[in-house]
CSV table of C-alpha atoms in Angstrom, one decimal:
chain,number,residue,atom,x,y,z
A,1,UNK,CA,59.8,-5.1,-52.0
A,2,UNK,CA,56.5,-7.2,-52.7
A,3,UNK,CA,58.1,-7.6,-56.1
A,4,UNK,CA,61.3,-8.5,-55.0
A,5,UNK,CA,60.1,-10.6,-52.3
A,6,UNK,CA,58.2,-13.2,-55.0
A,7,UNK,CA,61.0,-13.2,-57.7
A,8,UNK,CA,62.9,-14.6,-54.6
A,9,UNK,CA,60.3,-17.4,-53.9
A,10,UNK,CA,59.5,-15.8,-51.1
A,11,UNK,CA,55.7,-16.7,-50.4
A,12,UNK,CA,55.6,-14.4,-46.7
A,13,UNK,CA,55.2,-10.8,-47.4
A,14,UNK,CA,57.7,-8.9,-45.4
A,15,UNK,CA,56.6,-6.6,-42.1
A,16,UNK,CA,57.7,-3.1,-41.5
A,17,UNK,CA,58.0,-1.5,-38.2
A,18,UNK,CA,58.9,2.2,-38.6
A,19,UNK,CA,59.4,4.3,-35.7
A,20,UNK,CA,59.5,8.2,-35.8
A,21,UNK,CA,61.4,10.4,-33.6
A,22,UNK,CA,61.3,14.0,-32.5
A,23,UNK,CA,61.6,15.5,-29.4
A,24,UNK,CA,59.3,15.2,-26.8
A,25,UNK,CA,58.1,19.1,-27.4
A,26,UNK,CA,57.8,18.6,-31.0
A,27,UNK,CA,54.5,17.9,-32.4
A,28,UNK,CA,53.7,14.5,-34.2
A,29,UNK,CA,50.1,15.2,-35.0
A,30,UNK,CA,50.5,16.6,-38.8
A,31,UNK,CA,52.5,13.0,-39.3
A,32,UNK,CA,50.0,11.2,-37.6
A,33,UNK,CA,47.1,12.8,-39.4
A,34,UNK,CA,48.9,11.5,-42.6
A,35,UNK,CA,49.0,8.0,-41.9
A,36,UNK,CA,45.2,6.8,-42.7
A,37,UNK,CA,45.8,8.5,-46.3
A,38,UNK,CA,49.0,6.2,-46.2
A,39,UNK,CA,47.6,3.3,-45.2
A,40,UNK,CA,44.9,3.5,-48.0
A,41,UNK,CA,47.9,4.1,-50.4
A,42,UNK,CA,49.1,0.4,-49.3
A,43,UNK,CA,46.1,-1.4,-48.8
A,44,UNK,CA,45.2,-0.6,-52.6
A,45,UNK,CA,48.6,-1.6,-53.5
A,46,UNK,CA,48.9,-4.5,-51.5
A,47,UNK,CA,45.9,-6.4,-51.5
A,48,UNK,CA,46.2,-10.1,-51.0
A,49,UNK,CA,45.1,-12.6,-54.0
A,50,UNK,CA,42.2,-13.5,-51.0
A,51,UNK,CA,40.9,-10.3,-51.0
A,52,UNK,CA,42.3,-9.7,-47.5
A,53,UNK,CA,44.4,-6.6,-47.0
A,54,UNK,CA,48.0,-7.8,-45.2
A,55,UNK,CA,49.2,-4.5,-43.3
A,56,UNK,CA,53.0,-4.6,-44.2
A,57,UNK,CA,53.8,-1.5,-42.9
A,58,UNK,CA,53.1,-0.4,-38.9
A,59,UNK,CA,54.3,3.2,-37.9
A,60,UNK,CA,55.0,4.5,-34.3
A,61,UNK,CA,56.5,7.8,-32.8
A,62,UNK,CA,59.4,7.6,-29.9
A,63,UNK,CA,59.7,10.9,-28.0
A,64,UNK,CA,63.3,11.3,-26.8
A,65,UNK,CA,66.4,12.6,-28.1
A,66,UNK,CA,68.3,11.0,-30.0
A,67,UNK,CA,71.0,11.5,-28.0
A,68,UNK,CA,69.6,8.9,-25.5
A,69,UNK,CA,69.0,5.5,-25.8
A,70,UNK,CA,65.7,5.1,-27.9
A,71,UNK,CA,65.2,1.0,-28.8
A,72,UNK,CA,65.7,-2.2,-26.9
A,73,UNK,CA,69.4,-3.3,-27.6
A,74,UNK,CA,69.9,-5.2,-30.9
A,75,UNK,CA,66.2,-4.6,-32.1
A,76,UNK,CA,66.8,-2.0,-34.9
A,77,UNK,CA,68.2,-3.3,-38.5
A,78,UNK,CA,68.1,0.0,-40.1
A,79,UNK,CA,68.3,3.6,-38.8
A,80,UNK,CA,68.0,7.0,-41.1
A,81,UNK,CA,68.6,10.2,-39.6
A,82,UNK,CA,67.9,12.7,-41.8
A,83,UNK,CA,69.7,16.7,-41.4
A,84,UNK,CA,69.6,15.6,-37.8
A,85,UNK,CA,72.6,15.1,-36.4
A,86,UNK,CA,74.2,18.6,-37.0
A,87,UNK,CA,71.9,19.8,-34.0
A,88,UNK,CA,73.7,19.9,-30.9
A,89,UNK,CA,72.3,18.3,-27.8
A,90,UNK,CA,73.0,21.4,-25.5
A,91,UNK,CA,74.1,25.1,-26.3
A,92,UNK,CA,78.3,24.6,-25.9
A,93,UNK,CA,79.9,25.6,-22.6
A,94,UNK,CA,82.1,29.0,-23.3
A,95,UNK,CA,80.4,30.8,-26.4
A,96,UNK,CA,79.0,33.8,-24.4
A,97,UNK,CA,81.1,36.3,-26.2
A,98,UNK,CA,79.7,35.1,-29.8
A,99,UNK,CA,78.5,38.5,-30.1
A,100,UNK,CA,75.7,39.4,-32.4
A,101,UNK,CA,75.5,35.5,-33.7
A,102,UNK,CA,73.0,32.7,-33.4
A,103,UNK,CA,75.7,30.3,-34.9
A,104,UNK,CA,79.7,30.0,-35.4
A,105,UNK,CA,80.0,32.2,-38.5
A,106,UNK,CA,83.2,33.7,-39.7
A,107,UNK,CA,83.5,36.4,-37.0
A,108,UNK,CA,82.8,33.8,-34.6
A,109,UNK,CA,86.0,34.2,-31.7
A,110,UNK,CA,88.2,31.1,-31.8
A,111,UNK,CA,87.3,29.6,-28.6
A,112,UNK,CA,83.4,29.8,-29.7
A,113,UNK,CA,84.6,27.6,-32.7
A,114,UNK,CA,86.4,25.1,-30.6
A,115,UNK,CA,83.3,25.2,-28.1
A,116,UNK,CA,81.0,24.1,-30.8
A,117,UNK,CA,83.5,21.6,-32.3
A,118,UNK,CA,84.1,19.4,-29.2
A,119,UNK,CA,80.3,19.8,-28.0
A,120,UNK,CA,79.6,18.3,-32.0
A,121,UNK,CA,82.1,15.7,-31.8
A,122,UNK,CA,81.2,14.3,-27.9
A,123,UNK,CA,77.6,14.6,-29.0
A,124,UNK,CA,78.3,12.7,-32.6
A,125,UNK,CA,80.3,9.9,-31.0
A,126,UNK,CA,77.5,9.5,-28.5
A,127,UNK,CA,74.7,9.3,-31.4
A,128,UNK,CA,77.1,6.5,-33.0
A,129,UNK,CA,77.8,4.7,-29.7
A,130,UNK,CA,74.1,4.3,-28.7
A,131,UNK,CA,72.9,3.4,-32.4
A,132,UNK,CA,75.8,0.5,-32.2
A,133,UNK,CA,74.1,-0.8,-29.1
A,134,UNK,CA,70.1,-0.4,-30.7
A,135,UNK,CA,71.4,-2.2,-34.3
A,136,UNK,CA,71.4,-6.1,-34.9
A,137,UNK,CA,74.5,-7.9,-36.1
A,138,UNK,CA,74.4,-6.3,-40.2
A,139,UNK,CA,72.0,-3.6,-39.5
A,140,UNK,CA,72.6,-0.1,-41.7
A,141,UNK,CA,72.6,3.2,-41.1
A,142,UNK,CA,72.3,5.9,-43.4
A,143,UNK,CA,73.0,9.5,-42.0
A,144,UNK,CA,71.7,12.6,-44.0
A,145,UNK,CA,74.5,15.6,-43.2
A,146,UNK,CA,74.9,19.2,-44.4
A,147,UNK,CA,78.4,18.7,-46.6
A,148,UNK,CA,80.1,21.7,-48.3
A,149,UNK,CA,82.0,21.7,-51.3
A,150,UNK,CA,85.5,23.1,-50.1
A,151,UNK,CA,87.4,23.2,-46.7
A,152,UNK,CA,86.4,26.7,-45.6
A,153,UNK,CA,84.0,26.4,-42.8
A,154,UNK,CA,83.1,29.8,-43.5
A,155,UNK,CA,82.3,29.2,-47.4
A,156,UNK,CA,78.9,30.9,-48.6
A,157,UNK,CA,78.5,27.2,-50.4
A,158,UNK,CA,77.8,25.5,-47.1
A,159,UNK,CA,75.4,27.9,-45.8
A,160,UNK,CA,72.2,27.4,-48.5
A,161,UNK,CA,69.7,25.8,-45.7
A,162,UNK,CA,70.8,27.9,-42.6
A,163,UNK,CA,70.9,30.9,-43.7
A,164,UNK,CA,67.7,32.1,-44.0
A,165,UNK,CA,66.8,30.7,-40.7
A,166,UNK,CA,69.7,33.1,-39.3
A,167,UNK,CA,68.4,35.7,-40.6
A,168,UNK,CA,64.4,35.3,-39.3
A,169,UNK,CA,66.1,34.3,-35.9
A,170,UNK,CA,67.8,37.6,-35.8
A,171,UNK,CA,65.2,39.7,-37.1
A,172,UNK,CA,62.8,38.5,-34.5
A,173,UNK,CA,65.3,38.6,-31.6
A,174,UNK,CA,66.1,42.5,-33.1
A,175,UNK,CA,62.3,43.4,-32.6
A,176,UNK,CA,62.1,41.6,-28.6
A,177,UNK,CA,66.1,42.8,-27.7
A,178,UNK,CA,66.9,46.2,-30.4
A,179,UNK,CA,70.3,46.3,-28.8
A,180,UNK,CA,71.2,42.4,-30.5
């Protein structure tokens, strides 16, 4: 960017404001920990002609979901959300009787399907609505989503990250509840 910036004839070095969020559970301290190590990274990479290190880059962490508003209105100009959104913002009215599952999976009853669906589409809608409001005119988003690579829902192809989280889930509820 420094690079860019001067080929440009720009003579202001350009400021980053980064904002991390998690839940308000979730524990920011490992990424905090990391940040004089980062810092040092670009003050020896950014040193100014005058010897004086220019901080470009200024990190914060926002507790909330980010199902909620998070940032003033029109303050953000680019968002990434990375393997986020696929996490729903509450467990889905009606999926009781998915018996023996900690996710929709192929023997998943119909109704436990369309549960998690609608919850995933009011929930997405919801994520896009509030970023709308928290972007400036021409700001980006970039979203970072589980795909698959044919239409089954069910296809072993689209289950590579969750799977083995499934399983470690269920073996540990097997151990507190045997009858699971």
């Amino acid at each position: 960017m420094k690079k860019e910036c001067k080929s440009n004839g720009q003579q202001q070095t350009l400021e980053f404001q980064i904002f991390l969020n998690d839940l308000p559970g979730n524990d920011f301290n490992t990424i905090f920990r990391s940040l004089p190590e980062f810092h040092e990274d670009l003050r020896r990479q950014n040193m100014g002609d005058d010897g004086i290190f220019d901080p470009s880059c200024f990190v914060a962490g926002i507790a909330g979901s980010l199902y909620n508003r998070l940032f003033p209105s029109k303050s953000l100009h680019f968002v990434h959300s990375s393997y986020s959104v696929h996490w729903l913002s509450q467990v889905p009215v009606g999926i009781e009787n998915n018996k023996g599952n900690i996710h929709v999976e192929s023997t998943s009853p119909l109704d436990v399907i369309e549960a998690c669906y609608e919850q995933y589409e009011r929930d997405f809608v919801n994520f896009l609505k509030l970023r709308s409001i928290e972007l400036v005119k021409g700001g980006r988003m970039v979203l970072t989503v589980m795909g698959r690579k044919n239409y089954d829902s069910f296809s072993k192809a689209s289950c590579y990250l969750s799977e083995p989280i499934v399983r470690a889930l269920k073996d540990i509820i097997a151990e507190v509840k045997p009858d699971f």
